[in-house]
mmCIF file of C-alpha atoms in Angstrom:
data_model
loop_
_atom_site.group_PDB
_atom_site.id
_atom_site.type_symbol
_atom_site.label_atom_id
_atom_site.label_comp_id
_atom_site.label_asym_id
_atom_site.label_seq_id
_atom_site.Cartn_x
_atom_site.Cartn_y
_atom_site.Cartn_z
ATOM 1 C CA MET A 145 0.000 0.000 0.000
ATOM 2 C CA ASP A 146 2.949 2.352 0.698
ATOM 3 C CA LEU A 147 4.182 1.912 -2.886
ATOM 4 C CA LEU A 148 0.943 3.187 -4.428
ATOM 5 C CA PRO A 149 1.646 6.935 -3.985
ATOM 6 C CA LEU A 150 5.192 6.412 -5.307
ATOM 7 C CA LEU A 151 3.914 4.589 -8.383
ATOM 8 C CA GLN A 152 1.323 7.307 -9.007
ATOM 9 C CA ALA A 153 3.951 10.042 -8.736
ATOM 10 C CA THR A 154 6.330 8.143 -11.037
ATOM 11 C CA GLY A 155 3.615 7.577 -13.625
ATOM 12 C CA THR A 156 2.616 11.238 -13.511
ATOM 13 C CA LEU A 157 6.244 12.335 -13.934
ATOM 14 C CA VAL A 158 6.788 10.082 -16.958
ATOM 15 C CA ALA A 159 3.548 11.284 -18.562
ATOM 16 C CA LEU A 160 4.510 14.917 -18.006
ATOM 17 C CA LEU A 161 7.934 14.327 -19.555
ATOM 18 C CA LEU A 162 6.356 12.846 -22.677
ATOM 19 C CA LEU A 163 3.775 15.625 -22.928
ATOM 20 C CA SER A 164 6.480 18.250 -22.465
ATOM 21 C CA LYS A 165 8.552 16.784 -25.290
ATOM 22 C CA ILE A 166 5.525 16.571 -27.603
ATOM 23 C CA TRP A 167 4.469 20.140 -26.759
ATOM 24 C CA ILE A 168 7.956 21.559 -27.376
ATOM 25 C CA SER A 169 8.360 19.738 -30.693
ATOM 26 C CA LYS A 170 4.885 20.812 -31.832
ATOM 27 C CA ASN A 171 5.515 24.473 -31.061
ATOM 28 C CA THR A 172 8.900 24.341 -32.762
ATOM 29 C CA THR A 173 7.355 22.901 -35.936
ATOM 30 C CA THR A 174 4.389 25.279 -35.937
ATOM 31 C CA ASN A 175 6.384 28.452 -35.349
ATOM 32 C CA LYS A 176 9.503 27.711 -37.409
ATOM 33 C CA HIS A 177 8.433 30.216 -40.082
ATOM 34 C CA PHE A 178 8.007 33.058 -37.567
ATOM 35 C CA ILE A 179 10.678 35.146 -35.889
ATOM 36 C CA GLN A 180 10.811 34.067 -32.262
ATOM 37 C CA ALA A 181 11.845 36.251 -29.348
ATOM 38 C CA PRO A 182 15.080 35.081 -27.713
ATOM 39 C CA GLN A 183 14.858 32.702 -24.791
ATOM 40 C CA PRO A 184 17.396 32.421 -21.956
ATOM 41 C CA LYS A 185 19.333 29.194 -21.687
ATOM 42 C CA GLY A 186 19.009 26.794 -18.793
ATOM 43 C CA ALA A 187 15.377 25.706 -19.187
ATOM 44 C CA TRP A 188 14.645 22.296 -17.681
ATOM 45 C CA PRO A 189 12.109 19.779 -18.976
ATOM 46 C CA ILE A 190 8.671 20.318 -17.407
ATOM 47 C CA LEU A 191 9.908 23.097 -15.085
ATOM 48 C CA GLY A 192 11.218 25.424 -17.784
ATOM 49 C CA HIS A 193 12.864 28.463 -16.173
ATOM 50 C CA LEU A 194 11.056 28.144 -12.849
ATOM 51 C CA HIS A 195 14.222 27.043 -11.057
ATOM 52 C CA LEU A 196 15.891 30.319 -12.093
ATOM 53 C CA LEU A 197 13.068 32.423 -10.660
ATOM 54 C CA GLY A 198 12.616 30.688 -7.311
ATOM 55 C CA ASN A 199 15.887 31.694 -5.625
ATOM 56 C CA GLN A 200 16.570 34.392 -3.045
ATOM 57 C CA ILE A 201 17.134 37.087 -5.684
ATOM 58 C CA PRO A 202 14.004 39.245 -6.205
ATOM 59 C CA LEU A 203 12.111 38.381 -9.368
ATOM 60 C CA PHE A 204 12.417 41.843 -10.915
ATOM 61 C CA ARG A 205 16.216 41.748 -10.580
ATOM 62 C CA THR A 206 16.408 38.322 -12.229
ATOM 63 C CA LEU A 207 14.248 39.477 -15.130
ATOM 64 C CA ALA A 208 16.257 42.716 -15.423
ATOM 65 C CA ALA A 209 19.484 40.721 -15.736
ATOM 66 C CA MET A 210 17.883 38.595 -18.467
ATOM 67 C CA ALA A 211 16.727 41.752 -20.271
ATOM 68 C CA ASP A 212 20.276 43.158 -20.201
ATOM 69 C CA GLN A 213 21.484 39.992 -21.902
ATOM 70 C CA HIS A 214 18.640 39.223 -24.340
ATOM 71 C CA GLY A 215 17.094 42.622 -25.048
ATOM 72 C CA PRO A 216 13.789 44.352 -24.226
ATOM 73 C CA ILE A 217 11.656 41.421 -25.444
ATOM 74 C CA PHE A 218 12.306 37.773 -24.596
ATOM 75 C CA THR A 219 10.380 34.680 -23.602
ATOM 76 C CA ILE A 220 10.627 32.326 -20.656
ATOM 77 C CA ARG A 221 8.979 28.993 -20.037
ATOM 78 C CA LEU A 222 6.959 28.641 -16.840
ATOM 79 C CA GLY A 223 6.282 24.935 -16.749
ATOM 80 C CA PHE A 224 4.072 24.169 -19.745
ATOM 81 C CA ARG A 225 3.293 27.848 -20.325
ATOM 82 C CA GLN A 226 5.302 30.378 -22.273
ATOM 83 C CA ALA A 227 5.518 33.961 -21.051
ATOM 84 C CA VAL A 228 6.698 37.091 -22.853
ATOM 85 C CA VAL A 229 8.770 39.549 -20.811
ATOM 86 C CA VAL A 230 8.766 43.158 -22.066
ATOM 87 C CA SER A 231 10.959 45.860 -20.522
ATOM 88 C CA SER A 232 10.747 48.580 -23.193
ATOM 89 C CA LYS A 233 8.384 51.433 -22.327
ATOM 90 C CA GLN A 234 7.353 51.903 -25.953
ATOM 91 C CA THR A 235 6.621 48.203 -26.425
ATOM 92 C CA VAL A 236 4.675 47.997 -23.176
ATOM 93 C CA THR A 237 2.525 50.902 -24.367
ATOM 94 C CA GLU A 238 1.813 49.070 -27.617
ATOM 95 C CA CYS A 239 0.899 45.898 -25.718
ATOM 96 C CA PHE A 240 -1.837 47.676 -23.764
ATOM 97 C CA THR A 241 -3.110 49.963 -26.548
ATOM 98 C CA VAL A 242 -2.677 48.696 -30.111
ATOM 99 C CA ASN A 243 -2.410 45.011 -29.188
ATOM 100 C CA ASP A 244 -4.493 45.001 -26.013
ATOM 101 C CA ARG A 245 -6.798 42.224 -27.238
ATOM 102 C CA ALA A 246 -3.880 39.817 -27.518
ATOM 103 C CA PHE A 247 -2.626 40.538 -23.996
ATOM 104 C CA MET A 248 -5.793 40.915 -21.929
ATOM 105 C CA SER A 249 -6.483 37.214 -21.413
ATOM 106 C CA ARG A 250 -5.408 35.273 -18.322
ATOM 107 C CA PRO A 251 -5.014 31.507 -17.888
ATOM 108 C CA GLN A 252 -7.141 29.365 -15.617
ATOM 109 C CA THR A 253 -5.657 29.183 -12.122
ATOM 110 C CA ALA A 254 -6.317 27.395 -8.858
ATOM 111 C CA ALA A 255 -7.172 30.746 -7.242
ATOM 112 C CA LEU A 256 -9.901 31.339 -9.829
ATOM 113 C CA LYS A 257 -11.306 27.861 -9.283
ATOM 114 C CA TYR A 258 -11.442 27.830 -5.486
ATOM 115 C CA MET A 259 -11.666 31.529 -4.546
ATOM 116 C CA GLY A 260 -13.227 33.065 -7.660
ATOM 117 C CA TYR A 261 -16.523 31.151 -7.751
ATOM 118 C CA ASN A 262 -15.151 28.856 -10.455
ATOM 119 C CA GLY A 263 -14.718 31.646 -12.974
ATOM 120 C CA ALA A 264 -17.399 34.166 -11.952
ATOM 121 C CA PHE A 265 -14.746 36.428 -10.369
ATOM 122 C CA SER A 266 -13.751 38.287 -13.530
ATOM 123 C CA SER A 267 -10.575 39.865 -12.116
ATOM 124 C CA LEU A 268 -8.873 36.454 -12.010
ATOM 125 C CA GLY A 269 -10.502 34.877 -15.055
ATOM 126 C CA PRO A 270 -9.719 34.791 -18.770
ATOM 127 C CA SER A 271 -11.136 37.345 -21.196
ATOM 128 C CA ASP A 272 -13.841 35.110 -22.621
ATOM 129 C CA ASP A 273 -17.393 36.004 -23.655
ATOM 130 C CA TYR A 274 -18.512 36.079 -20.005
ATOM 131 C CA TRP A 275 -15.757 38.547 -19.096
ATOM 132 C CA ARG A 276 -16.582 40.857 -22.014
ATOM 133 C CA GLN A 277 -20.337 40.807 -21.350
ATOM 134 C CA LEU A 278 -19.903 41.439 -17.630
ATOM 135 C CA ARG A 279 -17.406 44.242 -18.267
ATOM 136 C CA LYS A 280 -19.791 45.943 -20.683
ATOM 137 C CA PHE A 281 -22.692 45.573 -18.251
ATOM 138 C CA THR A 282 -20.660 46.868 -15.297
ATOM 139 C CA THR A 283 -19.355 49.902 -17.176
ATOM 140 C CA HIS A 284 -22.572 51.045 -18.863
ATOM 141 C CA ASP A 285 -25.255 49.977 -16.380
ATOM 142 C CA LEU A 286 -23.962 49.099 -12.930
ATOM 143 C CA LEU A 287 -21.320 51.829 -12.554
ATOM 144 C CA SER A 288 -23.141 54.538 -14.465
ATOM 145 C CA ASN A 289 -22.781 58.164 -13.374
ATOM 146 C CA ARG A 290 -26.255 58.095 -11.868
ATOM 147 C CA ASN A 291 -25.524 55.066 -9.695
ATOM 148 C CA LEU A 292 -22.138 56.377 -8.604
ATOM 149 C CA GLU A 293 -23.729 59.689 -7.645
ATOM 150 C CA SER A 294 -26.012 57.843 -5.225
ATOM 151 C CA PHE A 295 -22.986 56.661 -3.172
ATOM 152 C CA LYS A 296 -21.559 60.124 -2.464
ATOM 153 C CA HIS A 297 -23.395 60.455 0.834
ATOM 154 C CA VAL A 298 -21.806 57.281 2.235
ATOM 155 C CA ARG A 299 -18.342 58.801 2.653
ATOM 156 C CA ALA A 300 -19.616 61.932 4.384
ATOM 157 C CA LEU A 301 -21.891 59.943 6.697
ATOM 158 C CA GLU A 302 -19.182 57.463 7.640
ATOM 159 C CA MET A 303 -16.625 60.178 8.335
ATOM 160 C CA ASP A 304 -19.110 62.022 10.545
ATOM 161 C CA LEU A 305 -19.843 58.895 12.597
ATOM 162 C CA SER A 306 -16.174 57.935 12.826
ATOM 163 C CA ILE A 307 -15.094 61.380 14.049
ATOM 164 C CA LYS A 308 -17.792 61.274 16.725
ATOM 165 C CA GLU A 309 -16.618 57.812 17.822
ATOM 166 C CA LEU A 310 -13.026 59.028 17.980
ATOM 167 C CA TYR A 311 -14.092 61.973 20.126
ATOM 168 C CA SER A 312 -16.003 59.657 22.465
ATOM 169 C CA LEU A 313 -12.976 57.377 22.815
ATOM 170 C CA SER A 314 -10.715 60.305 23.677
ATOM 171 C CA ILE A 315 -13.108 61.396 26.443
ATOM 172 C CA LYS A 316 -13.904 57.995 27.975
ATOM 173 C CA ASN A 317 -10.401 56.508 27.836
ATOM 174 C CA GLU A 318 -7.380 58.144 29.357
ATOM 175 C CA CYS A 319 -5.048 56.032 27.214
ATOM 176 C CA LYS A 320 -3.995 57.112 23.733
ATOM 177 C CA VAL A 321 -6.045 56.053 20.730
ATOM 178 C CA LYS A 322 -4.242 54.036 18.052
ATOM 179 C CA VAL A 323 -4.846 56.261 15.056
ATOM 180 C CA SER A 324 -3.596 53.618 12.600
ATOM 181 C CA GLU A 325 -6.201 51.156 13.866
ATOM 182 C CA TRP A 326 -8.848 53.860 13.722
ATOM 183 C CA PHE A 327 -7.985 54.704 10.096
ATOM 184 C CA ARG A 328 -8.124 51.018 9.230
ATOM 185 C CA GLN A 329 -11.607 50.768 10.728
ATOM 186 C CA VAL A 330 -12.799 53.916 8.915
ATOM 187 C CA THR A 331 -11.634 52.765 5.479
ATOM 188 C CA MET A 332 -13.061 49.295 5.970
ATOM 189 C CA ASN A 333 -16.439 50.668 7.055
ATOM 190 C CA MET A 334 -16.514 53.040 4.089
ATOM 191 C CA MET A 335 -16.048 50.144 1.696
ATOM 192 C CA LEU A 336 -18.508 47.870 3.463
ATOM 193 C CA ARG A 337 -21.207 50.539 3.712
ATOM 194 C CA ALA A 338 -20.947 51.358 0.024
ATOM 195 C CA ILE A 339 -20.929 47.719 -1.103
ATOM 196 C CA VAL A 340 -23.083 45.764 1.357
ATOM 197 C CA GLY A 341 -24.455 48.444 3.707
ATOM 198 C CA LYS A 342 -22.571 47.092 6.729
ATOM 199 C CA ARG A 343 -20.734 48.901 9.493
ATOM 200 C CA TYR A 344 -18.533 47.239 12.106
ATOM 201 C CA SER A 345 -16.777 48.205 15.304
ATOM 202 C CA PHE A 346 -13.502 46.491 16.206
ATOM 203 C CA GLY A 347 -14.427 45.963 19.833
ATOM 204 C CA ASP A 348 -14.806 42.857 21.982
ATOM 205 C CA SER A 349 -18.406 42.235 20.941
ATOM 206 C CA GLU A 350 -19.536 39.531 18.543
ATOM 207 C CA ARG A 351 -19.722 42.051 15.714
ATOM 208 C CA GLY A 352 -16.179 43.138 16.514
ATOM 209 C CA LYS A 353 -14.945 39.553 16.287
ATOM 210 C CA GLU A 354 -16.809 39.142 13.006
ATOM 211 C CA ALA A 355 -15.173 42.308 11.650
ATOM 212 C CA ARG A 356 -11.680 41.136 12.576
ATOM 213 C CA GLN A 357 -12.358 37.737 11.040
ATOM 214 C CA PHE A 358 -13.492 39.339 7.780
ATOM 215 C CA ALA A 359 -10.432 41.622 7.732
ATOM 216 C CA ARG A 360 -8.120 38.610 8.166
ATOM 217 C CA THR A 361 -9.988 36.682 5.480
ATOM 218 C CA MET A 362 -9.692 39.609 3.069
ATOM 219 C CA GLU A 363 -5.957 40.005 3.683
ATOM 220 C CA GLU A 364 -5.433 36.285 3.097
ATOM 221 C CA PHE A 365 -7.579 36.453 -0.051
ATOM 222 C CA MET A 366 -5.386 39.200 -1.507
ATOM 223 C CA TYR A 367 -2.234 37.254 -0.664
ATOM 224 C CA LEU A 368 -3.416 33.929 -2.085
ATOM 225 C CA GLY A 369 -4.716 35.668 -5.208
ATOM 226 C CA GLY A 370 -1.109 36.527 -6.097
ATOM 227 C CA VAL A 371 0.484 33.231 -5.103
ATOM 228 C CA SER A 372 2.124 31.213 -7.875
ATOM 229 C CA GLU A 373 0.759 27.679 -7.578
ATOM 230 C CA CYS A 374 2.738 24.907 -9.283
ATOM 231 C CA SER A 375 -0.380 23.349 -10.800
ATOM 232 C CA ASP A 376 -1.096 26.619 -12.650
ATOM 233 C CA VAL A 377 1.879 26.018 -14.943
ATOM 234 C CA ILE A 378 2.284 22.241 -14.643
ATOM 235 C CA PRO A 379 -1.133 20.608 -15.095
ATOM 236 C CA GLY A 380 -1.946 17.345 -13.385
ATOM 237 C CA ILE A 381 -0.080 17.889 -10.104
ATOM 238 C CA GLU A 382 -2.730 19.791 -8.167
ATOM 239 C CA TRP A 383 -3.445 16.704 -6.057
ATOM 240 C CA LEU A 384 0.139 16.799 -4.749
ATOM 241 C CA ASP A 385 -0.293 20.334 -3.317
ATOM 242 C CA LEU A 386 3.431 20.575 -2.636
ATOM 243 C CA GLN A 387 3.244 24.062 -1.107
ATOM 244 C CA GLY A 388 -0.116 23.712 0.628
ATOM 245 C CA ASN A 389 -1.541 26.604 -1.393
ATOM 246 C CA VAL A 390 -4.505 24.677 -2.795
ATOM 247 C CA LYS A 391 -5.643 23.698 0.695
ATOM 248 C CA ALA A 392 -5.329 27.310 1.853
ATOM 249 C CA MET A 393 -7.275 28.542 -1.203
ATOM 250 C CA LYS A 394 -10.111 26.099 -0.564
ATOM 251 C CA LYS A 395 -10.322 27.194 3.078
ATOM 252 C CA ASN A 396 -10.211 30.900 2.241
ATOM 253 C CA GLY A 397 -12.802 30.481 -0.508
ATOM 254 C CA LYS A 398 -15.236 28.886 1.947
ATOM 255 C CA GLU A 399 -14.622 31.587 4.574
ATOM 256 C CA MET A 400 -15.123 34.411 2.074
ATOM 257 C CA ASP A 401 -18.238 32.786 0.643
ATOM 258 C CA TYR A 402 -19.659 32.574 4.184
ATOM 259 C CA PHE A 403 -19.618 36.379 4.487
ATOM 260 C CA MET A 404 -20.808 37.069 0.945
ATOM 261 C CA SER A 405 -23.654 34.539 1.195
ATOM 262 C CA MET A 406 -24.739 35.913 4.577
ATOM 263 C CA TRP A 407 -24.861 39.492 3.291
ATOM 264 C CA LEU A 408 -26.618 38.464 0.090
ATOM 265 C CA GLU A 409 -29.302 36.600 2.042
ATOM 266 C CA GLU A 410 -29.840 39.642 4.280
ATOM 267 C CA HIS A 411 -30.303 41.869 1.224
ATOM 268 C CA VAL A 412 -32.720 39.448 -0.438
ATOM 269 C CA GLN A 413 -34.764 39.240 2.776
ATOM 270 C CA SER A 414 -34.852 43.043 3.139
ATOM 271 C CA ARG A 415 -36.050 43.446 -0.447
ATOM 272 C CA ARG A 416 -38.814 40.902 0.083
ATOM 273 C CA GLU A 417 -39.973 42.728 3.201
ATOM 274 C CA GLY A 418 -39.834 46.123 1.467
ATOM 275 C CA LYS A 419 -37.276 47.593 3.876
ATOM 276 C CA VAL A 420 -34.924 48.954 1.213
ATOM 277 C CA LYS A 421 -35.225 52.706 0.648
ATOM 278 C CA LYS A 422 -34.215 54.127 -2.710
ATOM 279 C CA ASP A 423 -31.821 56.685 -1.229
ATOM 280 C CA GLU A 424 -30.175 54.063 1.030
ATOM 281 C CA ARG A 425 -29.358 51.432 -1.569
ATOM 282 C CA ASP A 426 -25.855 49.981 -1.646
ATOM 283 C CA PHE A 427 -23.879 48.230 -4.366
ATOM 284 C CA MET A 428 -25.378 44.814 -3.646
ATOM 285 C CA ASP A 429 -28.889 46.281 -3.888
ATOM 286 C CA LEU A 430 -28.003 47.546 -7.356
ATOM 287 C CA LEU A 431 -26.760 44.085 -8.300
ATOM 288 C CA LEU A 432 -29.990 42.497 -7.089
ATOM 289 C CA SER A 433 -32.014 44.976 -9.124
ATOM 290 C CA CYS A 434 -30.073 44.009 -12.257
ATOM 291 C CA PHE A 435 -29.944 40.234 -11.778
ATOM 292 C CA PRO A 436 -32.711 37.788 -10.817
ATOM 293 C CA GLU A 437 -32.916 37.131 -7.092
ATOM 294 C CA ASP A 438 -33.405 33.436 -7.728
ATOM 295 C CA GLY A 439 -29.983 31.871 -7.297
ATOM 296 C CA ASP A 440 -30.775 29.223 -9.899
ATOM 297 C CA GLY A 441 -31.270 31.830 -12.627
ATOM 298 C CA LEU A 442 -28.518 31.853 -15.249
ATOM 299 C CA VAL A 443 -26.985 35.114 -16.465
ATOM 300 C CA PHE A 444 -24.159 35.091 -19.012
ATOM 301 C CA GLY A 445 -24.112 31.319 -18.601
ATOM 302 C CA ARG A 446 -23.502 31.407 -14.820
ATOM 303 C CA LYS A 447 -25.611 31.397 -11.675
ATOM 304 C CA SER A 448 -26.776 34.900 -10.808
ATOM 305 C CA GLU A 449 -25.956 34.283 -7.140
ATOM 306 C CA ASP A 450 -22.301 33.610 -7.971
ATOM 307 C CA ILE A 451 -22.097 36.677 -10.227
ATOM 308 C CA ILE A 452 -23.534 38.945 -7.520
ATOM 309 C CA LYS A 453 -21.173 37.682 -4.829
ATOM 310 C CA ALA A 454 -18.131 37.697 -7.120
ATOM 311 C CA THR A 455 -18.842 41.211 -8.440
ATOM 312 C CA ALA A 456 -19.387 42.633 -4.944
ATOM 313 C CA LEU A 457 -16.169 40.989 -3.771
ATOM 314 C CA ARG A 458 -14.283 42.402 -6.743
ATOM 315 C CA GLN A 459 -15.455 45.939 -5.929
ATOM 316 C CA HIS A 460 -14.280 45.555 -2.348
ATOM 317 C CA LEU A 461 -10.835 44.446 -3.513
ATOM 318 C CA GLU A 462 -10.577 47.320 -5.994
ATOM 319 C CA PHE A 463 -11.485 49.873 -3.314
ATOM 320 C CA LYS A 464 -8.953 48.363 -0.935
ATOM 321 C CA PHE A 465 -6.170 48.342 -3.525
ATOM 322 C CA LEU A 466 -6.866 51.948 -4.525
ATOM 323 C CA LYS A 467 -6.783 52.952 -0.863
ATOM 324 C CA GLU A 468 -3.339 51.324 -0.497
ATOM 325 C CA LEU A 469 -2.035 53.221 -3.539
ATOM 326 C CA VAL A 470 -3.426 56.547 -2.308
ATOM 327 C CA CYS A 471 -1.841 56.089 1.129
ATOM 328 C CA LEU A 472 1.452 55.101 -0.494
ATOM 329 C CA ASN A 473 1.413 58.103 -2.826
ATOM 330 C CA ARG A 474 0.673 60.564 0.003
ATOM 331 C CA ASN A 475 3.472 59.185 2.184
ATOM 332 C CA MET A 476 6.176 59.159 -0.500
ATOM 333 C CA ALA A 477 7.146 62.767 0.275
ATOM 334 C CA LEU A 478 7.796 61.794 3.909
ATOM 335 C CA THR A 479 9.761 58.667 3.035
ATOM 336 C CA PRO A 480 13.569 59.068 2.806
ATOM 337 C CA LYS A 481 13.833 56.437 0.076
ATOM 338 C CA PRO A 482 10.520 56.181 -1.792
ATOM 339 C CA GLY A 483 11.949 53.577 -4.155
ATOM 340 C CA ASN A 484 12.496 51.188 -1.267
ATOM 341 C CA ARG A 485 8.917 51.730 -0.101
ATOM 342 C CA LEU A 486 7.566 50.948 -3.571
ATOM 343 C CA GLU A 487 9.650 47.800 -3.791
ATOM 344 C CA SER A 488 8.621 46.586 -0.351
ATOM 345 C CA ARG A 489 4.889 47.167 -0.936
ATOM 346 C CA LEU A 490 4.291 46.429 -4.621
ATOM 347 C CA LEU A 491 7.055 44.152 -5.868
ATOM 348 C CA PRO A 492 6.189 41.225 -3.551
ATOM 349 C CA GLN A 493 2.733 41.252 -5.154
ATOM 350 C CA VAL A 494 4.325 41.220 -8.619
ATOM 351 C CA SER A 495 6.667 38.375 -7.705
ATOM 352 C CA ARG A 496 3.755 36.242 -6.550
ATOM 353 C CA ALA A 497 1.692 36.942 -9.684
#
């Protein structure tokens, strides 16, 4: 019985070696008439150049050294996938303007499967028909100027309540208030009020524990969304879960879905009871008005319930990321070495992507 896992791993390795050889020979034959971008030496079978990128040297420095040797455009093999690395500003501009259609797609990943509602989370998914239809709907209908105008009161109301709470804390408690924790609570409540109409207090109550749990789940979601999982580039080895990322993604996906499902059910119940006022609608109310409330209804080929939860989650992540960039931009003038701050905050996310 102990030999069974070893035999399975050996069989999988042999099959991957054969598939890798067939794939390389096929691509060489198909593309022999086209000019290929240079490729660094040292690629291994199956792994490609992964072993060169997984050392202690930061990823951007490794790629910069390759660019110095091979030019502003070169290719690397990430397992069974081929990636194009561009370091020329002019070429990068062309990639995202003239040739944007060729570069907008993304491959299927474990994060999309287990944390992105199996493809409904468009920020992690490929640019297929579903992505294009949802993007068009979000831009023209959901995030129209009229709908965005209805959220302007949320920021003013939340700031007013938060300032009053801060004043009360300064009077009741003789100890100093942690302003960083207070700012964190304010920004989180702003996002939650605009998206799901929720407001939390980070105290010792049950709602405070729920708020801290959601904050931890969100931070873990953002981290795992940028993790490079081996099965994303080498198909067929997900069951091995060598790094434990797949297990963590499954757990985080269930925890995040718990919050999104709970808030969605509360909104559906409020709409049925007629408790939703037009001037107090949040982002999830707008989603429910655009999609059928029946979770079994299909929209763009997917369950409307999954689309609503995935779209609301995407908006929360976008607000959070923009808040990080704004805070970083405002603090750069006070930072002795702003380049180091950019590298420490943004480049780890790039290296995990």
